[in-house]
Coordinates of C-alpha atoms and ligand atoms in Angstrom, one line a residue:
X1 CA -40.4 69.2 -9.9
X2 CA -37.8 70.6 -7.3
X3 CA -36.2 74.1 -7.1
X4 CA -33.4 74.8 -5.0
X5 CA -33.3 78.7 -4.3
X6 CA -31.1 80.9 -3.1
X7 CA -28.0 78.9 -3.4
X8 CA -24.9 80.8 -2.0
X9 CA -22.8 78.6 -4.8
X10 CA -23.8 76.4 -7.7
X11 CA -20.2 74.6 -7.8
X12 CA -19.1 73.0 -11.3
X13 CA -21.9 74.0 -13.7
X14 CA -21.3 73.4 -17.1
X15 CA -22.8 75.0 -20.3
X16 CA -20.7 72.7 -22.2
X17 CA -20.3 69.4 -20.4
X18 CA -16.8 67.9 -20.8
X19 CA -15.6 64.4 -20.6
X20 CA -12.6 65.0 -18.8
X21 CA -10.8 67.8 -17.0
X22 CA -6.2 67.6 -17.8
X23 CA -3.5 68.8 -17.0
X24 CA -4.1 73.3 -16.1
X25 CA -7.9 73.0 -16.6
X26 CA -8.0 71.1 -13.2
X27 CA -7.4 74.4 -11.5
X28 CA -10.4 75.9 -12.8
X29 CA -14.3 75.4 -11.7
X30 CA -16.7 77.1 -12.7
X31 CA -19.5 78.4 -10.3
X32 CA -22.6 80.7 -9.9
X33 CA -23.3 82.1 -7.0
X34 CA -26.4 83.3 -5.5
X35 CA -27.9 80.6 -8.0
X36 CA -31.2 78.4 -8.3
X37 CA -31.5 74.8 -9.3
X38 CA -34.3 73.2 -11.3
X39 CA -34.6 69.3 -11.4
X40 CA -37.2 67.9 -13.0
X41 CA -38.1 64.0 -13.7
X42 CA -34.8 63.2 -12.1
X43 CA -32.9 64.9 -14.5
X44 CA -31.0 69.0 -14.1
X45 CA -33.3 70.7 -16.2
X46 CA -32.2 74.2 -15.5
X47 CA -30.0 76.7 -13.6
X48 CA -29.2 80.3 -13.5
X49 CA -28.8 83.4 -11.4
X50 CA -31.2 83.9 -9.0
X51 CA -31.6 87.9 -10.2
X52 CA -32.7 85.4 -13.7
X53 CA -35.3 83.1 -12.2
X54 CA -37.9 84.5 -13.4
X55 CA -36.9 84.1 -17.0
X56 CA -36.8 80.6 -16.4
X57 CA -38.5 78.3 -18.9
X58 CA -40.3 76.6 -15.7
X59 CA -41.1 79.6 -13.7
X60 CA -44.9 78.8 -14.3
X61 CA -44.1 75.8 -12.3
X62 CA -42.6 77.0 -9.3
X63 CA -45.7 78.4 -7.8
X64 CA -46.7 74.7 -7.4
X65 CA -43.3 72.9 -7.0
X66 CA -41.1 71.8 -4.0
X67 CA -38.7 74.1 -3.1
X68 CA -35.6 74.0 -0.7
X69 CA -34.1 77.5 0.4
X70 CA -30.4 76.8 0.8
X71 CA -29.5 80.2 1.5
X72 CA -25.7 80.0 3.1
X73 CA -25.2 76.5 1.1
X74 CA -23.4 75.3 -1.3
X75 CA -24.7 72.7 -4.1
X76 CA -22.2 70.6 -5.9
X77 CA -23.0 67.3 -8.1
X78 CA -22.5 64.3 -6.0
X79 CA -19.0 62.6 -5.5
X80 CA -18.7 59.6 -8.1
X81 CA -16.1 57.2 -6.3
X82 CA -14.5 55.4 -9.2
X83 CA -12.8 52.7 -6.8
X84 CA -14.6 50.7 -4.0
X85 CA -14.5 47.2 -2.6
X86 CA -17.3 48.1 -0.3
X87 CA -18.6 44.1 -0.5
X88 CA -16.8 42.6 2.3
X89 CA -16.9 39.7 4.8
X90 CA -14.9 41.6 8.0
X91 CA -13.0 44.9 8.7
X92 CA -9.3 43.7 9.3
X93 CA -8.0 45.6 12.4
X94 CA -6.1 42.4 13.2
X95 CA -3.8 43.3 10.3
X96 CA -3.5 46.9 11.2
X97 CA -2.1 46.0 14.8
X98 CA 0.3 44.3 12.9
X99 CA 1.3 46.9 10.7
X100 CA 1.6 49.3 13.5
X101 CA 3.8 46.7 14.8
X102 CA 6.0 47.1 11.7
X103 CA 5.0 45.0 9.4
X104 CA 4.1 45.9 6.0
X105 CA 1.5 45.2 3.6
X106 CA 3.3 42.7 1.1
X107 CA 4.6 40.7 4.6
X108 CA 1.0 40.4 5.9
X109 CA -0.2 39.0 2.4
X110 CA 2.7 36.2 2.0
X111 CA 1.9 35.0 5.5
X112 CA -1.6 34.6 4.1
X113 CA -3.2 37.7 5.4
X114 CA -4.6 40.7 3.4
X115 CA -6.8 39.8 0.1
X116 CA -6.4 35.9 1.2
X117 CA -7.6 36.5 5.0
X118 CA -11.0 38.5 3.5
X119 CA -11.3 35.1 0.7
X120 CA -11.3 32.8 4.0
X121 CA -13.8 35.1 5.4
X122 CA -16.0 35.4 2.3
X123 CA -16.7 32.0 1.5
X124 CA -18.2 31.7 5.7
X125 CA -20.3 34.5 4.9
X126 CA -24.2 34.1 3.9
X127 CA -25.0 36.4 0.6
X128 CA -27.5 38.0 2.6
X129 CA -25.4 39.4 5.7
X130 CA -22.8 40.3 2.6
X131 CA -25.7 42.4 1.4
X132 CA -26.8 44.0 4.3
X133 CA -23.4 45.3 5.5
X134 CA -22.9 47.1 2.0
X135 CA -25.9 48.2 2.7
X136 CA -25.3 49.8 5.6
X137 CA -22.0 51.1 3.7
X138 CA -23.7 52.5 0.9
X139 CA -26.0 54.4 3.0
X140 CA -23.0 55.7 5.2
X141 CA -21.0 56.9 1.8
X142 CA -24.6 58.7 0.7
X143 CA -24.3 61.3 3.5
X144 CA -21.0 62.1 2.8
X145 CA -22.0 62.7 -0.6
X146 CA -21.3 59.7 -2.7
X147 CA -23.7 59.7 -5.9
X148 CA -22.1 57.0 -7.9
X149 CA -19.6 54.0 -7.2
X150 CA -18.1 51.0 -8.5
X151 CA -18.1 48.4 -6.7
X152 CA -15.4 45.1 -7.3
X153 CA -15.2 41.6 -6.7
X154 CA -12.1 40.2 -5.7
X155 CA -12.8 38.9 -2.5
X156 CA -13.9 35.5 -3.6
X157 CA -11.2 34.3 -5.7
X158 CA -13.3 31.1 -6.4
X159 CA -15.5 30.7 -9.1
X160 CA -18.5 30.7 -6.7
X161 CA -16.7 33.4 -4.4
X162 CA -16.7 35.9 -7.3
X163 CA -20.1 35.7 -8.0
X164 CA -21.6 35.3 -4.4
X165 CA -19.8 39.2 -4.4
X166 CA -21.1 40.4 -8.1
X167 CA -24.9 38.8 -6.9
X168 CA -24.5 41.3 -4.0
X169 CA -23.7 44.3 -5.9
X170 CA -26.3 43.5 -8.4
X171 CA -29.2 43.4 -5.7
X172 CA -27.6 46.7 -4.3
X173 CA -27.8 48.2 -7.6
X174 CA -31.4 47.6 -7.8
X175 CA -32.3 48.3 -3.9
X176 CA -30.2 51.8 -3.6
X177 CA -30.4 54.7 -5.4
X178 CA -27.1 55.3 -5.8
X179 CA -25.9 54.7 -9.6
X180 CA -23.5 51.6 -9.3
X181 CA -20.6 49.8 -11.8
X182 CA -19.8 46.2 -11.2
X183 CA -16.5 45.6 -11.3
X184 CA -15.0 42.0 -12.1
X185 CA -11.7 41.6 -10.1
X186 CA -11.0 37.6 -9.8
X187 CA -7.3 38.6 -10.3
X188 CA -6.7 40.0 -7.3
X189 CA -4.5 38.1 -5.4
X190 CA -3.3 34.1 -6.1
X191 CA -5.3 32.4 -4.0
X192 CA -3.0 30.1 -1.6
X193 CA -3.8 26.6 -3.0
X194 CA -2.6 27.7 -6.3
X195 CA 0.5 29.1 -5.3
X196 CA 2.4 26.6 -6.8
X197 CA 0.4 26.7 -9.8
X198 CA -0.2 30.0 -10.5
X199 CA -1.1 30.0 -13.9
X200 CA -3.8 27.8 -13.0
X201 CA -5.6 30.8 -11.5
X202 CA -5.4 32.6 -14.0
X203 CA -6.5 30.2 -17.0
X204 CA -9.7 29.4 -14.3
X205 CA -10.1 33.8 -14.4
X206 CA -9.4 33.6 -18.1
X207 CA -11.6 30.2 -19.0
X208 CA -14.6 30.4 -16.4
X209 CA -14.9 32.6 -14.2
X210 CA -15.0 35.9 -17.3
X211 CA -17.0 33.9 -19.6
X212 CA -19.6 33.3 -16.7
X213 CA -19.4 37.1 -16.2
X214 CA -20.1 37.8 -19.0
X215 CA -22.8 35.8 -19.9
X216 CA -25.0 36.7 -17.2
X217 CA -23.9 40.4 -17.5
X218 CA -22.2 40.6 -14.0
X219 CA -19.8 43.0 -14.2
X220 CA -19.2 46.2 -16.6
X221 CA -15.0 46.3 -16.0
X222 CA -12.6 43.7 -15.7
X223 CA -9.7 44.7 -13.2
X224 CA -6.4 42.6 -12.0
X225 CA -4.3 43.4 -9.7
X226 CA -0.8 43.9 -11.4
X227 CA 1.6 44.7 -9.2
X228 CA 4.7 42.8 -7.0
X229 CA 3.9 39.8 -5.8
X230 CA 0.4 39.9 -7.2
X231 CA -0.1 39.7 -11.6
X232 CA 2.3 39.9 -13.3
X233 CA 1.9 42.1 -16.6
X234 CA 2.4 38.8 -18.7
X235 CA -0.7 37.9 -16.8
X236 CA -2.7 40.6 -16.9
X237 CA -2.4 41.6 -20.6
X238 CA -3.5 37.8 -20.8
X239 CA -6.7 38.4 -18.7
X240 CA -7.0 41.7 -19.7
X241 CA -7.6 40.5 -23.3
X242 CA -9.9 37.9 -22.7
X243 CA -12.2 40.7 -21.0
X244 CA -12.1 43.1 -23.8
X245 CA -12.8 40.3 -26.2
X246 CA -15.8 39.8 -24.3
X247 CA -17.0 43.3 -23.5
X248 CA -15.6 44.4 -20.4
X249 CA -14.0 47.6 -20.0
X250 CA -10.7 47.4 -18.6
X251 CA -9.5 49.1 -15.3
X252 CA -6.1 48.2 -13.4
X253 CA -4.5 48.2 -9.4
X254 CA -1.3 49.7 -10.9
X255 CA 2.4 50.3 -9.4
X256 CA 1.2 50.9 -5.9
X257 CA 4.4 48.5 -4.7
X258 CA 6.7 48.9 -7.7
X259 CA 7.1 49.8 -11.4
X260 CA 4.7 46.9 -12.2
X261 CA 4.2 47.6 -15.5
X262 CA 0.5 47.6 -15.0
X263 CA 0.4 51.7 -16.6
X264 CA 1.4 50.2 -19.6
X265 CA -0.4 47.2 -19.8
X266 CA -3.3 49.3 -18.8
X267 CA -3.1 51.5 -21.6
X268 CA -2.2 49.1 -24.3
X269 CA -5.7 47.6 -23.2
X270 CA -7.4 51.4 -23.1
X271 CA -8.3 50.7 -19.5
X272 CA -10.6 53.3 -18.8
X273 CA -8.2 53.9 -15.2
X274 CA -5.3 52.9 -13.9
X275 CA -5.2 53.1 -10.1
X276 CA -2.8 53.7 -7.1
X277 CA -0.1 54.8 -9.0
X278 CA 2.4 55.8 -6.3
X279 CA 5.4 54.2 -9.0
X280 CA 5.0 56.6 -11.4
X281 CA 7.9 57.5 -13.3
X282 CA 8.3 59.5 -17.0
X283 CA 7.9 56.1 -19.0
X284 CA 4.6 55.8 -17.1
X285 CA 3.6 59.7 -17.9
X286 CA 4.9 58.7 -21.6
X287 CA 2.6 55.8 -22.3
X288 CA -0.4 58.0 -20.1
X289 CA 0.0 61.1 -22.6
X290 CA -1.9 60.0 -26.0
X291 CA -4.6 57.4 -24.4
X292 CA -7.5 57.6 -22.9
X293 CA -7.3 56.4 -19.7
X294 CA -8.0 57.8 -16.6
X295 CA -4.9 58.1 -14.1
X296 CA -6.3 57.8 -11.1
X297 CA -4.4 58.4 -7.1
X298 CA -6.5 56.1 -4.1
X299 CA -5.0 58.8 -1.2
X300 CA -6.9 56.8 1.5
X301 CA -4.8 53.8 1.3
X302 CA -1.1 55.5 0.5
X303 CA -2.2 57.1 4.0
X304 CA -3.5 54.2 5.1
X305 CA -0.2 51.9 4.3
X306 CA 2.1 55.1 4.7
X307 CA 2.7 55.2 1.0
X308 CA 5.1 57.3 -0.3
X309 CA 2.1 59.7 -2.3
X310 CA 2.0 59.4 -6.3
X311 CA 3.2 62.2 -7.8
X312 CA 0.4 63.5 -8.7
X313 CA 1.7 67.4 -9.3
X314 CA 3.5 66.0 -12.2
X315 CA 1.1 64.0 -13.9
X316 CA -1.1 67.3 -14.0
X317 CA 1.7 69.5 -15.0
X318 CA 2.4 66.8 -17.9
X319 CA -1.4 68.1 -18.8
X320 CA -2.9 64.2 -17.9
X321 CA -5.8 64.4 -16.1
X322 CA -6.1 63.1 -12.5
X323 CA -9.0 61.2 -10.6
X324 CA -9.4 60.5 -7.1
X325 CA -11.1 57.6 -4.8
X326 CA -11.9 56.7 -1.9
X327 CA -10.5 52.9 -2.5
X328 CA -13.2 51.8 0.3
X329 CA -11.7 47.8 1.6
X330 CA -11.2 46.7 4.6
X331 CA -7.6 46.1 4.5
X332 CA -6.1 49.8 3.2
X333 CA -8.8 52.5 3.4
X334 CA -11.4 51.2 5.4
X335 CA -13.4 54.4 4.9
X336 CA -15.2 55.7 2.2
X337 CA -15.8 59.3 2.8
X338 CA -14.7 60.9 0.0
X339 CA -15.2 64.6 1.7
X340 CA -11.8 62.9 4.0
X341 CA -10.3 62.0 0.7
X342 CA -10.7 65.7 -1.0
X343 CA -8.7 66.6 2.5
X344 CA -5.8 64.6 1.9
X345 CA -5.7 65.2 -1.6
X346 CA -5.0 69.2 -0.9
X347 CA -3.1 68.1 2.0
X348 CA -1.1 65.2 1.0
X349 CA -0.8 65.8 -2.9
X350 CA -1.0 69.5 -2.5
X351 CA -4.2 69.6 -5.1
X352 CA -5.9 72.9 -5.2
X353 CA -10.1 73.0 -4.1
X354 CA -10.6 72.8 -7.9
X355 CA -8.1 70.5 -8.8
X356 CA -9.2 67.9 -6.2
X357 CA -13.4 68.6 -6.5
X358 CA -12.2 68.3 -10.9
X359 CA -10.8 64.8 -9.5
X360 CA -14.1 63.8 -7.3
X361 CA -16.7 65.0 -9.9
X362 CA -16.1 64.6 -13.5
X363 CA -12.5 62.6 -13.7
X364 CA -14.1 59.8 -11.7
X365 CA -17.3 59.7 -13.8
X366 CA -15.0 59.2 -16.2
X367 CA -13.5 56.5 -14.9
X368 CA -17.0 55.5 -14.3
X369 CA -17.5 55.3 -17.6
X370 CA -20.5 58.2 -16.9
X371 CA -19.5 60.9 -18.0
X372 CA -22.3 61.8 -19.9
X373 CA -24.9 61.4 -17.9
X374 CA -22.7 62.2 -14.1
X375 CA -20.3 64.4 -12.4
X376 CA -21.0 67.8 -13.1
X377 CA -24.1 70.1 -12.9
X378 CA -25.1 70.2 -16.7
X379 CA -28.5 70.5 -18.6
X380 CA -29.9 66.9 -19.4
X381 CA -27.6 64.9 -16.5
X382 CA -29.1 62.9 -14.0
X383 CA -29.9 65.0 -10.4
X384 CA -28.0 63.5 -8.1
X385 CA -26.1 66.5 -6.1
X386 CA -25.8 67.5 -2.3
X387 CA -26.5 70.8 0.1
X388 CA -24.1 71.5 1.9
X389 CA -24.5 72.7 5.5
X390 CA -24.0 76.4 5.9
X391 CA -20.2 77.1 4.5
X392 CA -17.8 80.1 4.1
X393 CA -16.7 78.8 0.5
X394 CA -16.1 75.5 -1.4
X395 CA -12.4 75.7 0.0
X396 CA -14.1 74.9 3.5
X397 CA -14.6 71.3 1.8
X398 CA -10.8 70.4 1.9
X399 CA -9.8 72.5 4.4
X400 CA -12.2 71.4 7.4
X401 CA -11.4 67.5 7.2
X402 CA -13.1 65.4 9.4
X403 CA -16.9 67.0 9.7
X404 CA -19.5 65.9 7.0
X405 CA -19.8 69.5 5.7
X406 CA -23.1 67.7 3.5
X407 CA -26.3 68.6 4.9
X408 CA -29.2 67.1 2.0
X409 CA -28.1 64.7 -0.8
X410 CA -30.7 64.5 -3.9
X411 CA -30.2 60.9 -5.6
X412 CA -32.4 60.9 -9.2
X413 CA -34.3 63.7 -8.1
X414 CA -35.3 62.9 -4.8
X415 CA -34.0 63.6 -1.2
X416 CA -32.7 60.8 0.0
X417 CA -30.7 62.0 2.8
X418 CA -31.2 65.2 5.4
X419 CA -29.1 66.5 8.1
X420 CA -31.6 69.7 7.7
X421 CA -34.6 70.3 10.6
X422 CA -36.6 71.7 7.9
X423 CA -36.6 70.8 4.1
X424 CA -39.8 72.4 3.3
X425 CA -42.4 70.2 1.0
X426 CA -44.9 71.9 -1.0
X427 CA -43.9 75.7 -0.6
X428 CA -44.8 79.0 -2.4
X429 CA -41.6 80.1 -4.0
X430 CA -42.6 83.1 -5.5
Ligands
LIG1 O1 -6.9 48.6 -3.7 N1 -4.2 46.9 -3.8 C1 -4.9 46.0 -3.9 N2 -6.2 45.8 -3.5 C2 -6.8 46.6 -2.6 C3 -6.6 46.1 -1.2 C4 -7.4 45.0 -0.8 C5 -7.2 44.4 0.5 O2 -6.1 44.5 1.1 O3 -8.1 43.9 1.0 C6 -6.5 48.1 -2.7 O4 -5.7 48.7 -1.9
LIG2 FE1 -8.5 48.7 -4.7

């Protein structure tokens, strides 16, 4: 058992624990402060005021327990990034010489670069220097407070490529505490030999490469790419079925270039996200309002690609609810600190603490499809949370981009990561 005393703020504690947070809710979160923490078997099994503790239903136990003091911190659950292609052959600074040069994201893909200059790189690379650079990722995204991710294929674009990627992110699930969705996202660009023969691809997505997925339980979502000059929505509600028939939860790279269509093919398919979104007009809000999916806004590459931002002020004021991710690939966000992300989401998208820490927390465990058990500091869900390091307010998290405000991150129960001197073991608490 752990206790974690003397909290300054419990952020986003939940007597009731929601699903999702829409629309006006997203401004509020609710906190304790001068709070205590009690995690037991890897689970939050209680929390109160500190002035309460000793009516706690384990206050037997903490004479014997561990115990950290986080007097002057904040604790907050984990970030759950909803979005990642952290399995990756090469960063691609090449391509960002070129765009500060002036050229932009859709010219660097027709002249073969982007998704198709990672696939060239992919099939050179062994699984197991694949696996130890997501490692090496994953450990990087812990400190700054990442408890959950999905992770997607797509850089493959073979049959063989595709898995080689989903192997990976099966062996990371089981080697890293980190709680981890496979994604499936064969559709993500036409790979050049089938240029001319485009629905070729997409019959080998639709009549090998899902089935194979499937079978061998490789991936949790199916994702294409439907956007200009990628899927078209024909295509994708054509994928898109075949995954559902077979199980997969749907998500979708939506109108990031254009009005793709990809909202509404999304929907029709109850994609548990849609993502990017920076063509977002009110047909789109319209076919958002009455489902169930999870708009969600990847600031890191808008920023990245100079993007004109999705509007995501009037999605909320709508009353949809919002996510946020980091986007982690090589060739737009190369970076998958989600503390920078919360930054530009106040800055960039004018978000509010709460609105953007509501869009981190429970909106992407949504989009996670974890709500239940993730994304907010409830009874009964898994521990995973982080300590901050001594802060003014939870404000300070936006507002001071560019430091890792996160001191000690708890994964299942235990400290996996410590920026602390001191995180006492075996310590008299009362
Ligand atoms: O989410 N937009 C499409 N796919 C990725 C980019 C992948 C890449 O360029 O390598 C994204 O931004
Ligand atoms: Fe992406």
């Amino acid at each position: 058992m752990l206790l974690i005393r003397n909290i300054k703020e419990l952020v986003q504690v939940e007597k009731e624990p929601r699903l999702k947070v829409c629309g006006k809710d997203m401004a509020s979160l609710d906190t304790i402060r001068d709070a205590y923490l009690v995690i037991h078997g890897g689970i939050i099994a209680d929390f109160g005021r500190m002035q309460d503790l000793d009516s706690s239903p384990f206050y037997p136990d903490f004479l014997s327990c561990q115990v950290i003091e986080a007097g002057g911190r904040l604790v907050l659950p984990c970030w759950c990034d909803s979005h990642t292609h952290l399995v990756f052959p090469a960063s691609r600074e090449s391509e960002f010489i070129d765009k500060i040069r002036g050229l932009s994201y859709e010219e660097i893909a027709k002249r073969g670069g982007g998704i198709l200059n990672s696939a060239r790189k992919l099939a050179e690379v062994s699984e197991e220097v694949l696996l130890e650079d997501a490692l090496r990722r994953i450990q990087e995204i812990i400190r700054y407070g990442t408890g959950a991710v999905e992770i997607k294929s797509g850089y493959g674009l073979t049959f063989e490529g595709e898995i080689k990627i989903l192997r990976v992110i099966r062996r990371l699930r089981e080697m890293t505490p980190v709680t981890i969705k496979a994604t499936f996202l064969g559709a993500h660009a036409i790979p050049f030999e089938y240029r001319t023969r485009r629905e070729k691809y997409v019959d080998l997505v639709v009549q090998e490469m899902l089935p194979y997925v499937a079978q061998e339980k490789l991936a949790d979502f199916a994702d294409v790419f439907c956007d200009r000059g990628f899927f078209t929505p024909e295509e994708t509600d054509r994928i898109l079925t075949a995954a559902v028939t077979l199980g997969l939860k749907a998500k979708i790279h939506a109108n990031e270039l254009d009005y793709s269509g990809g909202i509404q093919v999304g929907v029709k398919h109850s994609a548990l996200s849609v993502d990017h979104l920076e063509y977002t007009g009110e047909d789109e809000i319209e076919a958002l309002m009455d489902s169930d999916t999870m708009p969600t806004i990847l600031p890191g590459a808008a920023f990245f690609l100079g993007l004109k931002p999705a509007p995501a002020r009037k999605m909320i004021n709508a009353g949809l609810s919002l996510a946020m991710a980091s986007d982690f690939n090589p060739g737009t966000s190369p970076s998958g600190n989600m503390q920078l992300i919360l930054s530009m989401g106040s800055i960039i998208y004018k978000l509010l603490p709460e609105e953007g820490i509501n869009a981190m927390t429970i909106n992407t465990a949504y989009a996670l499809d974890v709500a239940g058990s993730l994304g907010s500091i409830a009874i009964g869900k898994k521990a995973n949370v982080f300590i901050t390091k001594p802060i003014p307010s939870y404000s300070y998290l936006p507002y001071a981009f560019g430091e890792n405000k996160v001191e000690t991150v708890i994964l299942n129960g235990e400290v996996i990561s410590s920026q602390q001197s001191a995180v006492s073991g075996q310590q008299q608490a009362i």
